[in-house]
Short mmCIF file of C-alpha atoms in Angstrom, two decimals:
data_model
loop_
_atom_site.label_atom_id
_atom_site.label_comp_id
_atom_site.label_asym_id
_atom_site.label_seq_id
_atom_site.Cartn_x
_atom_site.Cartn_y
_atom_site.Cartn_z
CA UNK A 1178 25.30 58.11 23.35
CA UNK A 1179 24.88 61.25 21.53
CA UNK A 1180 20.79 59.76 20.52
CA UNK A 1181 20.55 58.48 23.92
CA UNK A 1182 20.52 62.25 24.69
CA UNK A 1183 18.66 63.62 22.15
CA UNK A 1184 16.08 61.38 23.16
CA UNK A 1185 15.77 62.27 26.73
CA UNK A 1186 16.21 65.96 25.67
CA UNK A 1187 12.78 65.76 23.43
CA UNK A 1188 10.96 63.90 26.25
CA UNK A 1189 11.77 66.44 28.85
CA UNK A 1190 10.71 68.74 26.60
CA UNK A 1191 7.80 67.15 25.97
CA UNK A 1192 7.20 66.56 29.47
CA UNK A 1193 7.93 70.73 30.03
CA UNK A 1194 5.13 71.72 26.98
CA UNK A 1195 2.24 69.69 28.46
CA UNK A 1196 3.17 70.83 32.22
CA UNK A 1197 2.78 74.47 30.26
CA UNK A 1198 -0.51 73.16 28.73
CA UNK A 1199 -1.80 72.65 31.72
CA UNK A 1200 -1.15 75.43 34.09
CA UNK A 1201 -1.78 78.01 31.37
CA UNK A 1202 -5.64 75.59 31.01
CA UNK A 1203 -5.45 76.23 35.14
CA UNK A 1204 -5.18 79.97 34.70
CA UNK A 1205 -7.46 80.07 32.07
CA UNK A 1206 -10.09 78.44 34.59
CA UNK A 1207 -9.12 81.02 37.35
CA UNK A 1208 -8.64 84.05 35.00
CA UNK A 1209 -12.04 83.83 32.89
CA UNK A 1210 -14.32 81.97 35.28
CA UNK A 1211 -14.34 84.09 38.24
CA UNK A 1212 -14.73 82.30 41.95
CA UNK A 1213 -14.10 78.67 41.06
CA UNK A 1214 -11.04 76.49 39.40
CA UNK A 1215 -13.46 73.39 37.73
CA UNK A 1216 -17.37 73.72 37.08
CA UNK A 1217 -19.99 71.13 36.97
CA UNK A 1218 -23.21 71.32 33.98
CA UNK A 1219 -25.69 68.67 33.67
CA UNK A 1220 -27.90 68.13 31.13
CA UNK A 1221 -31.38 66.50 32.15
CA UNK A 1222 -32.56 65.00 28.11
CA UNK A 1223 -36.12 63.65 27.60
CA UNK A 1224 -35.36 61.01 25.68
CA UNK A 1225 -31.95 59.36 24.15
CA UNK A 1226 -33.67 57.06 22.36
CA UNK A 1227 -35.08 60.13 19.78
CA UNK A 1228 -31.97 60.76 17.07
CA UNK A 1229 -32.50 64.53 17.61
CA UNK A 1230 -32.04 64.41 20.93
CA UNK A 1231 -28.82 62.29 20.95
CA UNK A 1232 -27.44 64.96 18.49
CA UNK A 1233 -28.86 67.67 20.93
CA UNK A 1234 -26.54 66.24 23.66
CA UNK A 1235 -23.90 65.48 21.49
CA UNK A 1236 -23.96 69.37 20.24
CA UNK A 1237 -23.60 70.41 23.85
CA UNK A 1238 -21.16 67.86 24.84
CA UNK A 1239 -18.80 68.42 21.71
CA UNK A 1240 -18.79 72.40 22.61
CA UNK A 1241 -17.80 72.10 26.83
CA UNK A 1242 -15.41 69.19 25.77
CA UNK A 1243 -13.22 71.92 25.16
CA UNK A 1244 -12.29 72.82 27.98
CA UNK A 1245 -11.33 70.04 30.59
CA UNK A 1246 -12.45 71.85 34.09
CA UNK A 1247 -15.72 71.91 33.27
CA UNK A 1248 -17.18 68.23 34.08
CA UNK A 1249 -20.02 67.65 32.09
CA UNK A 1250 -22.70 65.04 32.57
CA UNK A 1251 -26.39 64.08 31.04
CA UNK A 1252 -29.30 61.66 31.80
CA UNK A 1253 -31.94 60.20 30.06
CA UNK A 1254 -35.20 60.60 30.85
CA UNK A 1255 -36.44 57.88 28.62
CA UNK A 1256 -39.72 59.73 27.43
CA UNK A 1257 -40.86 60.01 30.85
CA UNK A 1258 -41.66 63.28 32.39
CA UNK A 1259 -41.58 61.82 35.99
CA UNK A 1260 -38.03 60.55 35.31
CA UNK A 1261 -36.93 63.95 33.98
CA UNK A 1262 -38.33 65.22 36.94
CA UNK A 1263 -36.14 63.32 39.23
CA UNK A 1264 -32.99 63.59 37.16
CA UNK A 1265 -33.14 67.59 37.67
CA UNK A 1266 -34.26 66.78 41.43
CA UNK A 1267 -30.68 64.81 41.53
CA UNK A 1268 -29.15 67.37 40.16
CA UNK A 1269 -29.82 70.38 42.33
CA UNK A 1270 -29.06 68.19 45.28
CA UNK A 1271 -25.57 67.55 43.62
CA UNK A 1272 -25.49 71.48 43.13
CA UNK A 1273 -24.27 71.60 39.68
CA UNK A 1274 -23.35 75.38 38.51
CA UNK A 1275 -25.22 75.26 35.34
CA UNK A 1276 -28.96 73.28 34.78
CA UNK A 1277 -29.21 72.59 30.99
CA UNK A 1278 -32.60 70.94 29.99
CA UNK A 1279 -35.30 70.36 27.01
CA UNK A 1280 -38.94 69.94 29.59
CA UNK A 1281 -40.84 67.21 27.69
CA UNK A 1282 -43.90 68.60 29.55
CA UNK A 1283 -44.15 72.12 30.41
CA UNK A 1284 -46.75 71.73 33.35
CA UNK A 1285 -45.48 68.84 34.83
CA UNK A 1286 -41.71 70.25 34.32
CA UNK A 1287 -42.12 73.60 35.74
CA UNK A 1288 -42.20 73.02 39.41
CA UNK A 1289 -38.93 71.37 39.41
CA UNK A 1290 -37.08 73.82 37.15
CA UNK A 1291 -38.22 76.43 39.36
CA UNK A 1292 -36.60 75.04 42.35
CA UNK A 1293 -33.27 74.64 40.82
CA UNK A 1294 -33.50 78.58 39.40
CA UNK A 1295 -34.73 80.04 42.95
CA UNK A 1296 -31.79 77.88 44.62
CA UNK A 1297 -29.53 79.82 42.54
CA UNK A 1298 -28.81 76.94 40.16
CA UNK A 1299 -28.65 78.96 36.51
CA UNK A 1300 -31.18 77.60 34.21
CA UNK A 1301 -30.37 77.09 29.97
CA UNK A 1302 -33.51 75.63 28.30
CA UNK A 1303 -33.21 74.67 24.48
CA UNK A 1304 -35.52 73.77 22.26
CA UNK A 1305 -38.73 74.18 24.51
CA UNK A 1306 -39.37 76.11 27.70
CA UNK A 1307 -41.50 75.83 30.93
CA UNK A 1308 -44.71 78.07 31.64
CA UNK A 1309 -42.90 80.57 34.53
CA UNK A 1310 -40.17 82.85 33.59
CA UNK A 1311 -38.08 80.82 35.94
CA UNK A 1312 -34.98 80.30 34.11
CA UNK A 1313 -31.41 82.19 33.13
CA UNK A 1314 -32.17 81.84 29.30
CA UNK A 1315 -34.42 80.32 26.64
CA UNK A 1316 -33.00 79.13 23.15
CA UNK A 1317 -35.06 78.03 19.78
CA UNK A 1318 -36.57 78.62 16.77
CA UNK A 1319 -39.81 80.30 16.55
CA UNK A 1320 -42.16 77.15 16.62
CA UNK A 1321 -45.90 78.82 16.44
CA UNK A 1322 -43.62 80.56 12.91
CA UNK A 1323 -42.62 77.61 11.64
CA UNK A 1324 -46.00 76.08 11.81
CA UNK A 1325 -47.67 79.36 10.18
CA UNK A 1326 -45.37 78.70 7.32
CA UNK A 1327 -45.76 75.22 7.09
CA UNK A 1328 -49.30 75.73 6.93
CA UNK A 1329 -48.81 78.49 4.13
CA UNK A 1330 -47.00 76.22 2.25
CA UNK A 1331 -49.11 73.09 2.26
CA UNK A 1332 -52.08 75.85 1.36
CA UNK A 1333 -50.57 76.71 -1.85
CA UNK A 1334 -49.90 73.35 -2.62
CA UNK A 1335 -53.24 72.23 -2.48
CA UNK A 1336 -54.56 74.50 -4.00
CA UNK A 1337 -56.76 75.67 -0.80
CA UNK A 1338 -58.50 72.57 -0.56
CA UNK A 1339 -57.70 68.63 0.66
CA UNK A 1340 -57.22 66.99 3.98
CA UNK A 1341 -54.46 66.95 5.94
CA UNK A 1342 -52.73 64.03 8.28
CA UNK A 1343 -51.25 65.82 11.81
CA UNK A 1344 -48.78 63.88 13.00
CA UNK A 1345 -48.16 65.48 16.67
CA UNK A 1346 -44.91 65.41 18.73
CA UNK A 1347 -45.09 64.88 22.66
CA UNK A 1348 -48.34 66.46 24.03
CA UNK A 1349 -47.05 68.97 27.12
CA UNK A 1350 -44.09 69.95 25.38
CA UNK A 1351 -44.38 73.45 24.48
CA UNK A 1352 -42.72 72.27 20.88
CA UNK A 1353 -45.83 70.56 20.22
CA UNK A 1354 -47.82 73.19 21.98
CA UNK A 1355 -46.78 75.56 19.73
CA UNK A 1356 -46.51 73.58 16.10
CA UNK A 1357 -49.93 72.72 16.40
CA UNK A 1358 -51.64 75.86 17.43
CA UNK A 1359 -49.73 78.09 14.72
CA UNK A 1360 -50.86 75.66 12.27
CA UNK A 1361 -54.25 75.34 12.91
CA UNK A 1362 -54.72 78.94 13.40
CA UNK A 1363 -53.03 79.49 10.03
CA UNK A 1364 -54.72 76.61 8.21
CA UNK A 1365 -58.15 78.25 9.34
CA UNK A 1366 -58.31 80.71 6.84
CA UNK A 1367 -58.12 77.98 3.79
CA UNK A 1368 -62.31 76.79 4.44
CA UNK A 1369 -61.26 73.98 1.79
CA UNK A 1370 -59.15 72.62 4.07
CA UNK A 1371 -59.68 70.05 6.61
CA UNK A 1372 -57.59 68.48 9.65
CA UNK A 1373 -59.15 64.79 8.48
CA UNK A 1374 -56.37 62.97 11.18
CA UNK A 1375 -54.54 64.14 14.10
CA UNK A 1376 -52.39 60.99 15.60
CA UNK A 1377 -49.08 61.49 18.38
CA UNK A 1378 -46.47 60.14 17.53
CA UNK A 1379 -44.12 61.55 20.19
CA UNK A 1380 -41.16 62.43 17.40
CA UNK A 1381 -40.49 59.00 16.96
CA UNK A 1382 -40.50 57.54 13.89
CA UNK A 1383 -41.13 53.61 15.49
CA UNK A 1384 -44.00 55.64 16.80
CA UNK A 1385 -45.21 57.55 13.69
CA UNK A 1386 -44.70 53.61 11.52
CA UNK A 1387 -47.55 52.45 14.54
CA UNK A 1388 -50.23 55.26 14.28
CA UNK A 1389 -49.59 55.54 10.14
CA UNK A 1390 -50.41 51.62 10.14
CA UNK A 1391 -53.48 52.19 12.18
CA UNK A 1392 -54.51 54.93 9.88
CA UNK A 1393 -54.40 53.39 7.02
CA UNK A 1394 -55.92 49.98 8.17
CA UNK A 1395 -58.67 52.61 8.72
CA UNK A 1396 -58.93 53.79 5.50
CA UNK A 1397 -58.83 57.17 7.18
CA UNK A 1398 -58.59 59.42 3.82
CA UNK A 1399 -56.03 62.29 3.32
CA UNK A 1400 -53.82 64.25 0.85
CA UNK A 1401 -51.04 65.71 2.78
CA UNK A 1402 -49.22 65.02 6.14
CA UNK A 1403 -48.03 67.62 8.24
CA UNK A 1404 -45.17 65.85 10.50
CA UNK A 1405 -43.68 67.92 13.62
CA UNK A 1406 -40.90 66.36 13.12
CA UNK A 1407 -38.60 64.87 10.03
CA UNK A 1408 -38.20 61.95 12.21
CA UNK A 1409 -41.73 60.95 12.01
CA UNK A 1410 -42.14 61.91 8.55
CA UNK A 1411 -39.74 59.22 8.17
CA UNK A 1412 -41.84 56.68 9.73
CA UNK A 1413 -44.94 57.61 8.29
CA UNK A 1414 -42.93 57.31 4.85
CA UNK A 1415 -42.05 54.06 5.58
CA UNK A 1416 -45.30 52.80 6.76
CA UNK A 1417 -46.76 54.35 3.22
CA UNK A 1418 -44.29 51.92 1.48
CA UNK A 1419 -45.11 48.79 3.67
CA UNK A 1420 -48.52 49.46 2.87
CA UNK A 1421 -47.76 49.65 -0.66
CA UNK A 1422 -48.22 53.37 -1.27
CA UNK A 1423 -46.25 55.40 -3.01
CA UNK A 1424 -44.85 58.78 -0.27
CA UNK A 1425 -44.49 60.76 -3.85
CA UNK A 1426 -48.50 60.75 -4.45
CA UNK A 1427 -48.65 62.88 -0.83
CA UNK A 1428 -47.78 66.25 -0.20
CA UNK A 1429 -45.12 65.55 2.51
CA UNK A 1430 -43.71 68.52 5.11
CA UNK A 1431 -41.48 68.12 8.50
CA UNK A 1432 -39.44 69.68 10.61
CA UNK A 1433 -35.84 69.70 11.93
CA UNK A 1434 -33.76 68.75 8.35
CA UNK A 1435 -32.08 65.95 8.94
CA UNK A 1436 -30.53 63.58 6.53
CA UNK A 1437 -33.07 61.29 5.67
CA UNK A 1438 -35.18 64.70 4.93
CA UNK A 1439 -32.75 65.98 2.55
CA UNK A 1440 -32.70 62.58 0.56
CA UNK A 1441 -36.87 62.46 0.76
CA UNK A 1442 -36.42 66.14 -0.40
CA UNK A 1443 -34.19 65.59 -3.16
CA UNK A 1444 -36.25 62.15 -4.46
CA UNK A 1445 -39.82 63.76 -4.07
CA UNK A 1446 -40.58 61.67 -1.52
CA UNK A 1447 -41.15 65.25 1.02
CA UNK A 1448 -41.88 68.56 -0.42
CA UNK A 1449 -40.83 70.53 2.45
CA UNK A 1450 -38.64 70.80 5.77
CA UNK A 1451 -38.28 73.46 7.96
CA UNK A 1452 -34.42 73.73 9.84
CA UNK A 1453 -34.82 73.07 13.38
CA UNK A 1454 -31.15 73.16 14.90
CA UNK A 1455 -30.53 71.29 18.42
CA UNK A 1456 -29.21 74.52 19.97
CA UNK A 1457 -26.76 72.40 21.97
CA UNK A 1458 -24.02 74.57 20.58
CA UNK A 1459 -26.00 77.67 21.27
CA UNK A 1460 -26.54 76.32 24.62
CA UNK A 1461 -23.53 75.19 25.76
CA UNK A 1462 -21.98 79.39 24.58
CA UNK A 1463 -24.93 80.59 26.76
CA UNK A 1464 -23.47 78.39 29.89
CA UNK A 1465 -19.95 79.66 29.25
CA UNK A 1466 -21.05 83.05 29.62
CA UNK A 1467 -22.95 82.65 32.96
CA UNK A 1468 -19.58 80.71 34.27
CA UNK A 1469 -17.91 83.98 32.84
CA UNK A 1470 -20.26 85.94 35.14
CA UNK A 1471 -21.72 87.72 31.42
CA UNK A 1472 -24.68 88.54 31.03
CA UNK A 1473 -26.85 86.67 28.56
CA UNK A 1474 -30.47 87.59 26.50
CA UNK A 1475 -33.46 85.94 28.40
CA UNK A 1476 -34.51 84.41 25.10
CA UNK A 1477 -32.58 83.62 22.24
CA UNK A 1478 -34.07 83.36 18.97
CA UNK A 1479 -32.43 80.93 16.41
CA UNK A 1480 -33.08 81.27 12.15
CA UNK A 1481 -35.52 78.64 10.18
CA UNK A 1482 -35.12 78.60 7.18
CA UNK A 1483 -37.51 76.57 5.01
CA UNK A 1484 -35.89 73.71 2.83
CA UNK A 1485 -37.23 72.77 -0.91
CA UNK A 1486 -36.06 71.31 -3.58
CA UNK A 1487 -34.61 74.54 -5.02
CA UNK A 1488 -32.37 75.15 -2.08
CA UNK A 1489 -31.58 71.31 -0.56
CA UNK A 1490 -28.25 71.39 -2.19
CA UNK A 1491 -27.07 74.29 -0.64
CA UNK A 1492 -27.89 73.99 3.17
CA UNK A 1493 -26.33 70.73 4.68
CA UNK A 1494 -28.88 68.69 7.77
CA UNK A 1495 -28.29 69.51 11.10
CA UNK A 1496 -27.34 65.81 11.68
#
């Protein structure tokens, strides 16, 4: 008898904790986030099929999943611009409080992002940005820097003279945009070096395996790539072996750090990588505050830090 009790004692109590849980959750939602009880943010992604931009989600899902009266949602634009388009045209006419987006073409991108901020829809972009100043706030990493410093690197390496491999991201996105012009400005000042190859290969490394192939089936000459993206330096690594070349003979350099960079890093298989973080966390904070009724910067500006062998040990990927 005396269990039989004790047992329906610790479920009631039980049962009284979570009820707790959940109003004090309730007045958190009421207390914090002014004018509203639950929230809606949707996330319109270029492309799920890219690794980085599965983690980007991922980042900005595993940051609102913390609180459960904010519904959060994404699509998939599949590498299409159009179908970006009409996931954020969805979107405003569902009236969600927070627009997060990554425009895989600033041009094309720009009109519709504009709506949604001049219908009072608050804007987050991460990772790349449209060509108005029509959004709520902007955060990434300095891209045109990065390049410079890529470009500085690969200098010294060569000794001021060799030909390089550009393997580009997705032309429109201001990523791109701005990896390749701070390159090429930088890379300017070495007259021994030339741009020999400049291929797209959209971030992808399935796409960077394709244009490699064709380059070398060319016999298109070149010392070093330059990869906007570790993700294609892992498919232009790959094609390299299929080929029967050795990646260690080529000065190698990406961008973003992920885990397959860190092992080419640490075998000599790619000199250099350059941390490009998904700012999904980042983004996801910025959101919170706008719920909050904060204030947040326009633009937020988010470290790279350039990753060698002498430091791969100590800084972990971003995925």
């Amino acid at each position: 008898m005396n269990n039989s009790l004790n047992k329906i004692f610790f479920i009631a109590g039980k049962i009284i904790l979570l009820t707790l849980f959940f109003f004090a959750l309730t007045a958190q939602a009421s207390d914090e986030w002014p004018g509203k009880k639950t929230f809606v943010i949707g996330f319109a992604q270029d492309n799920m099929a890219n690794d980085w931009r599965m983690a980007q989600v991922m980042d900005v899902k595993k940051e609102l999943e913390k609180y459960p009266f904010i519904t959060f949602f994404y699509t998939d634009g599949k590498g299409q611009a159009a179908k970006q388009v009409l996931d954020i045209e969805d979107m405003i006419q569902q009236k969600v409080d927070i627009l997060i987006t990554s425009p895989m073409d600033a041009q094309a991108m720009t009109p519709v992002i504009s709506s949604a901020f001049q219908k009072g829809i608050p804007v987050v972009l991460i990772g790349r940005t449209i060509t108005t100043q029509d959004y709520t706030c902007f955060i990434a990493p300095d891209n045109r820097q990065i390049a410079r410093q890529a470009a500085i690197y690969m200098a010294q390496k060569m000794e001021g003279k060799g030909r390089i491999l550009m393997l580009k991201g997705v032309d429109g996105a201001t990523s791109t945009i701005y990896r390749t012009q701070g390159f090429l400005q930088q890379i300017k000042s070495y007259g021994g070096i030339e741009i020999a190859v400049v291929k797209t290969a959209n971030y992808l490394r399935n796409d960077a395996i394709m244009v490699m192939e064709e380059v070398l089936e060319k016999d298109q000459k070149f010392d070093a790539i330059y990869a906007q993206s570790d993700s294609m330096a892992t498919g232009a690594r790959m094609a390299l072996k299929m080929a029967g070349k050795d990646p260690k003979k080529f000065l190698m350099v990406g961008i973003d750090y992920i885990s397959e960079a860190r092992q080419a890093i640490r075998i000599g298989e790619q000199s250099a990588s350059f941390t490009y973080p998904t700012c999904g966390k980042q983004g996801a904070q910025a959101a919170l505050k706008i719920l909050k009724e904060e204030k947040v910067p326009k633009q937020i500006r988010i470290e790279s830090i350039m990753i060698t062998k002498d430091n791969v040990e100590k800084i972990n990927p971003i995925f």
